[in-house]
Every structure is written in C-alpha cells, then in structure tokens.
Amino acid sequence: MKGRGVLLLVLFMLVLGGGCADFRTVGRQEMPVEETALIAEHTALYREVAEASPFIHSLDGYADVWIKTPKRQNRLFCNIRINRGGNARVIASAGLLGWPVADMFFNGDSLYVHDMLNNRLFQGRNNETNLEKILGVNSGYTLLKESLLGLVKIPEPASAIQSVKKGSGSLLFTLATRKGSKEVVIDPLNRTLTALLVKDRKGRTITEIQFRNFETITIEGRSKLVPKEIGMVLYNSGADGLGEHQLLISYDERVFNPENQSIQFLMPKKVKVVNLDDAVFLPWM
C-alpha cells in the first residue's frame, strides 16, 4: 500500500508539473499610429472581415493551451470542439503523461466540468465569473467561443467607425460601442483580423485578442485564412480587479465543419456534484 501511495504521488506530480515546461505567454502587438482618411475601400474591407466567414460553423481540433493569472499558470493539451451557434466541449489533459484532468461542456445557459482528478462534477451558470474559474478568462461565452474558433464576428456596423490609422502593414479601425469603444486591427493585404481590443468609456483596454500564424483552409470551394494561434488578455480582471489573465491557444491539428458533429455531454456516474457558482477555483487552475 505504501508503494502504491508513492506511485500515485509521483504520477500526480508529473501531471501537474508538466504544465510549467516550455511555458508561453501572449506577446505584445505593434499597433498602427498614423491617422488616415476613411475611404470606400476601407469600409468594404471592414464589412468583409467583420462578418467572420459565417460559412465556417464548427471545429474539432487539438491544441496546446497556456493559462496565466496573477496567482497561477498552467499548460494543458486540449481537444476543442465547437458548434458556432451552439455548444462547445473541451477535454483537457496535462503533464508529461498527457493525463486527462477535465471534461468541460458549455451551452448557452450552463457549464459542466468533470474534474477527473478528484471524480467531481462541477455544474453552474455559463457566466463570466465561472468561465474565469475554469479557463482563467472572463470574456463571456460568445467571445470566448469565437476566439477559440479563430473567427470573431464584430457586430458594430461600418457607421460606427470613428477613425482609421495605418502602419506596420495594418489598418486600425476605432469603433464607438455602447460600453466604450473597440479597436479592430486588420491586415488589408490578406483581409484578416489580427487583433481586437475592447475598451471601456474611460479608454482603458479591458480585453485584447490577437490572431497569428494563419493558414489557408478550403471548404466547399471557398478559401479562408484562419489563425492557428489565438492569444487573449484580460486586463484588471478577476475578483480583486488586479493583474492580467492570459489564455494562449496554439492548434496542432483541426478540422473545420466536420460532418455530423453533435456536441453532447454524458453525465458521469458516481461523482460528487459541486455547485460551480460556489467554487473558488478548480484543481488545474
């Protein structure tokens, strides 16, 4: 029994300790600074990119994921499955052995997280607070899901554009929103969204999302450049309102619009059920 206990301890340390190796964070992106006039070509470009290729509606992929908050940092390997207008599921493994640690299911109203390390099922509301508990960022479900897909739809019309800047091969569109403003950075040559910054009424950046390492995919005769790497930074996030919370996703492989993808969650048996709304943080965080 003593030998078995030592073995379990070693395995547990491998699972958690492997998350710190080769740790990556979200870098800073150079922003355009030179004011320029808004012309018809800019407006057409913005409208095209803002639509975010609606013909791409689902994804099944595998990615390395790095999570960094002021209190902890972890590296996970995840199977990410997304239906753009519906559910999402993330199965996370960690450590040198790729040990499964969590099965996370998201729908419009609820979250279910099977903590495989401790055989517990966390369930609660799908809100910003609970998203932060399981993934380190409280961006909201729609923005998180579209960020994982690599295609974020921007709902503001072209009439919301207040100014345009150019530089470093990019265009920066500043948009007026109900809660403040957005800065949309577009590569005009490749017609891709490379960064999105959400700001409050005081001009402070709340959320920054970066898209990098694009690859061309072709679906039903239509081609699109889609990022393999997505970085999300939330500033002054969390209950204490201090520090950065980062989520970095780097896809190793993925399939868009997989046939007959139905994302469901099978409730595990013989588990302890815990209210996610009452949990402070989860073991892999």
XYZ file of C-alpha atoms in Angstrom:
285
model
C 0.000 0.000 0.000
C 2.856 2.344 0.818
C 4.483 1.686 -2.571
C 1.184 2.325 -4.323
C 0.846 5.635 -2.495
C 4.304 6.739 -3.613
C 3.482 5.782 -7.213
C 0.260 7.799 -7.146
C 2.129 10.781 -5.714
C 4.747 10.593 -8.484
C 2.047 10.362 -11.153
C 0.203 13.334 -9.663
C 3.369 15.454 -9.677
C 4.030 14.512 -13.319
C 0.504 15.539 -14.269
C 0.738 18.944 -12.638
C 4.449 19.604 -13.028
C 4.459 19.116 -16.779
C 2.248 22.184 -17.149
C 5.160 24.509 -16.348
C 7.572 23.224 -19.021
C 8.115 25.441 -22.075
C 5.572 27.924 -20.796
C 4.414 30.569 -23.271
C 2.581 33.849 -22.802
C 0.751 36.300 -25.059
C 3.165 38.856 -26.526
C 2.565 42.489 -27.380
C 1.468 43.546 -30.846
C 2.629 46.720 -32.572
C -0.330 48.961 -33.374
C -0.783 51.400 -36.292
C -0.382 55.036 -35.187
C -0.640 57.201 -38.332
C -4.041 58.806 -38.888
C -5.539 58.291 -42.346
C -8.813 59.091 -44.082
C -11.668 56.590 -44.173
C -12.261 55.671 -47.807
C -14.722 53.342 -49.524
C -12.137 50.551 -49.778
C -11.613 50.662 -46.009
C -15.343 50.434 -45.372
C -15.701 47.429 -47.681
C -12.705 45.740 -46.036
C -14.138 46.276 -42.559
C -17.531 44.851 -43.532
C -15.951 41.749 -45.064
C -13.720 40.997 -42.074
C -16.454 41.816 -39.530
C -18.675 39.064 -40.978
C -16.062 36.488 -39.878
C -16.782 33.908 -42.598
C -20.190 32.576 -41.481
C -19.802 29.536 -43.787
C -17.348 28.180 -41.179
C -19.686 26.949 -38.464
C -17.849 24.279 -36.455
C -14.448 22.946 -35.419
C -12.864 19.807 -33.998
C -9.207 20.285 -33.112
C -6.276 19.636 -30.795
C -4.282 22.458 -29.251
C -1.702 23.360 -26.655
C -3.231 25.824 -24.195
C -1.388 28.075 -21.749
C -3.275 29.803 -18.930
C -1.662 32.516 -16.827
C -3.220 34.511 -13.986
C -1.608 36.575 -11.205
C -1.799 33.550 -8.889
C -1.057 30.546 -11.099
C -0.016 29.298 -14.519
C -0.754 26.029 -16.293
C -0.189 24.312 -19.603
C -2.807 21.933 -20.959
C -3.340 19.881 -24.095
C -6.949 20.096 -25.229
C -9.396 18.580 -27.654
C -11.587 21.564 -28.584
C -14.961 21.046 -30.253
C -17.175 23.995 -31.160
C -20.509 24.489 -32.859
C -20.562 28.199 -33.603
C -24.245 28.725 -32.886
C -24.494 26.212 -30.070
C -22.489 24.054 -27.697
C -18.769 23.637 -27.072
C -16.689 20.969 -25.351
C -13.079 20.996 -24.172
C -11.330 17.856 -22.902
C -8.095 18.832 -21.157
C -5.004 16.741 -20.425
C -1.911 17.838 -18.514
C 1.601 16.825 -17.587
C 4.321 14.753 -19.198
C 1.992 11.771 -19.441
C -0.883 13.673 -21.025
C -3.133 12.656 -18.155
C -6.839 13.637 -18.634
C -7.815 16.158 -15.973
C -11.087 17.739 -17.077
C -14.046 17.369 -19.412
C -15.766 20.735 -19.883
C -19.122 21.236 -21.593
C -20.612 24.629 -22.434
C -24.052 25.594 -23.669
C -25.809 28.941 -23.720
C -27.010 28.675 -20.120
C -24.867 26.201 -18.208
C -21.371 24.827 -17.636
C -20.471 21.270 -16.666
C -16.938 20.367 -15.646
C -15.939 16.799 -14.788
C -12.874 17.044 -12.527
C -11.281 13.702 -13.388
C -8.508 14.049 -10.823
C -10.945 14.070 -7.925
C -14.040 12.477 -9.523
C -16.200 15.536 -9.011
C -18.747 17.199 -11.289
C -18.936 20.982 -11.149
C -22.077 22.468 -12.630
C -23.241 26.057 -12.721
C -24.285 29.010 -14.820
C -22.455 29.923 -18.012
C -21.326 33.389 -16.979
C -18.112 35.398 -16.931
C -17.256 34.526 -13.325
C -17.487 30.772 -13.868
C -15.584 30.935 -17.169
C -12.729 32.572 -15.288
C -12.722 29.753 -12.739
C -12.214 27.056 -15.362
C -10.197 28.824 -18.108
C -8.707 31.890 -16.423
C -10.566 34.479 -18.538
C -13.995 36.053 -18.053
C -14.589 37.262 -21.599
C -18.134 35.938 -21.942
C -19.196 32.764 -23.747
C -19.780 34.095 -27.269
C -16.472 35.960 -27.476
C -14.587 33.012 -25.963
C -16.175 30.507 -28.356
C -15.495 32.614 -31.459
C -11.941 33.305 -30.266
C -11.304 29.560 -29.949
C -12.690 29.164 -33.460
C -10.329 31.911 -34.667
C -13.153 33.890 -36.281
C -14.697 36.660 -34.186
C -17.766 38.373 -35.594
C -17.833 42.138 -34.997
C -21.482 43.261 -34.704
C -20.905 47.013 -34.998
C -21.870 48.440 -38.436
C -19.460 50.438 -40.581
C -21.271 53.602 -39.461
C -19.700 53.063 -36.003
C -16.191 53.706 -37.382
C -14.796 56.861 -35.765
C -11.259 56.876 -37.138
C -8.684 54.872 -39.082
C -4.943 54.540 -38.509
C -2.318 52.837 -40.645
C 1.152 51.419 -40.057
C 3.145 48.174 -39.857
C 1.166 46.809 -42.792
C -2.130 47.084 -40.903
C -5.200 49.277 -40.547
C -6.705 50.086 -37.153
C -10.414 50.929 -37.060
C -11.744 52.618 -33.908
C -15.447 51.906 -33.333
C -17.934 53.521 -30.982
C -19.837 50.992 -28.828
C -22.485 51.179 -26.109
C -19.940 50.420 -23.391
C -16.977 52.374 -24.773
C -15.047 51.528 -27.930
C -13.340 48.784 -29.916
C -10.115 48.821 -31.874
C -10.132 46.432 -34.819
C -6.759 45.707 -36.442
C -6.919 44.287 -39.971
C -4.256 43.095 -42.393
C -5.552 44.673 -45.643
C -3.370 42.508 -47.885
C -4.615 39.191 -46.503
C -8.003 40.584 -45.385
C -7.716 39.077 -41.908
C -8.458 40.238 -38.379
C -5.153 40.308 -36.482
C -6.216 41.962 -33.219
C -9.313 43.138 -31.365
C -9.211 45.442 -28.345
C -12.284 46.170 -26.231
C -12.153 49.395 -24.197
C -14.348 50.969 -21.540
C -15.751 54.504 -21.545
C -12.533 55.812 -19.983
C -10.454 54.400 -22.837
C -8.917 51.612 -20.761
C -8.322 48.304 -22.531
C -10.421 45.565 -20.940
C -9.832 42.719 -23.391
C -7.222 42.174 -26.102
C -7.323 39.287 -28.573
C -4.531 38.524 -31.038
C -4.619 36.224 -34.063
C -1.402 34.846 -35.562
C 0.138 32.115 -37.716
C -2.573 31.991 -40.372
C -3.177 29.025 -42.654
C -5.404 28.697 -45.704
C -8.365 26.342 -45.426
C -10.779 25.465 -48.219
C -14.392 24.476 -47.561
C -16.814 23.726 -50.396
C -14.666 25.641 -52.851
C -14.260 28.710 -50.639
C -10.871 29.590 -49.159
C -10.166 31.476 -45.958
C -7.095 32.361 -43.901
C -7.658 31.225 -40.313
C -5.226 31.700 -37.384
C -3.628 28.686 -35.744
C -2.626 30.763 -32.707
C -5.009 32.862 -30.632
C -3.988 34.922 -27.613
C -6.435 36.525 -25.200
C -5.504 39.011 -22.463
C -7.927 40.398 -19.897
C -6.634 43.419 -18.013
C -7.516 44.132 -14.380
C -9.625 41.008 -14.361
C -10.815 38.813 -11.521
C -12.478 39.482 -8.220
C -9.621 41.658 -6.964
C -9.549 43.697 -10.168
C -5.768 43.411 -10.409
C -3.343 41.898 -12.888
C -3.545 40.245 -16.290
C -5.286 36.998 -17.130
C -3.957 35.309 -20.271
C -5.153 32.440 -22.444
C -2.976 31.284 -25.358
C -4.171 28.607 -27.794
C -1.920 27.020 -30.424
C -3.583 24.421 -32.661
C -1.632 21.347 -33.715
C -4.389 19.986 -35.927
C -8.059 20.744 -36.589
C -10.953 20.106 -38.936
C -13.491 22.786 -39.819
C -17.134 21.900 -40.447
C -16.707 18.209 -39.542
C -19.614 16.113 -40.778
C -22.430 15.345 -38.353
C -20.713 16.930 -35.352
C -23.085 16.748 -32.401
C -21.603 18.048 -29.167
C -23.192 16.406 -26.149
C -22.143 15.779 -22.562
C -22.639 12.412 -20.890
C -23.196 12.886 -17.185
C -20.559 10.839 -15.302
C -21.795 8.314 -12.771
C -20.874 8.031 -9.108
C -19.346 11.502 -8.818
C -19.658 14.175 -6.179
C -21.707 17.063 -7.580
C -20.453 20.553 -6.664
C -22.086 23.900 -7.403
C -19.612 25.708 -9.670
C -21.086 29.039 -8.585
C -19.738 28.375 -5.068
C -16.285 27.077 -6.094
C -13.239 29.350 -5.760
C -11.061 27.733 -8.456
C -10.565 24.285 -9.922
C -7.558 21.938 -9.453
C -5.917 22.543 -12.873
C -6.101 26.314 -12.239
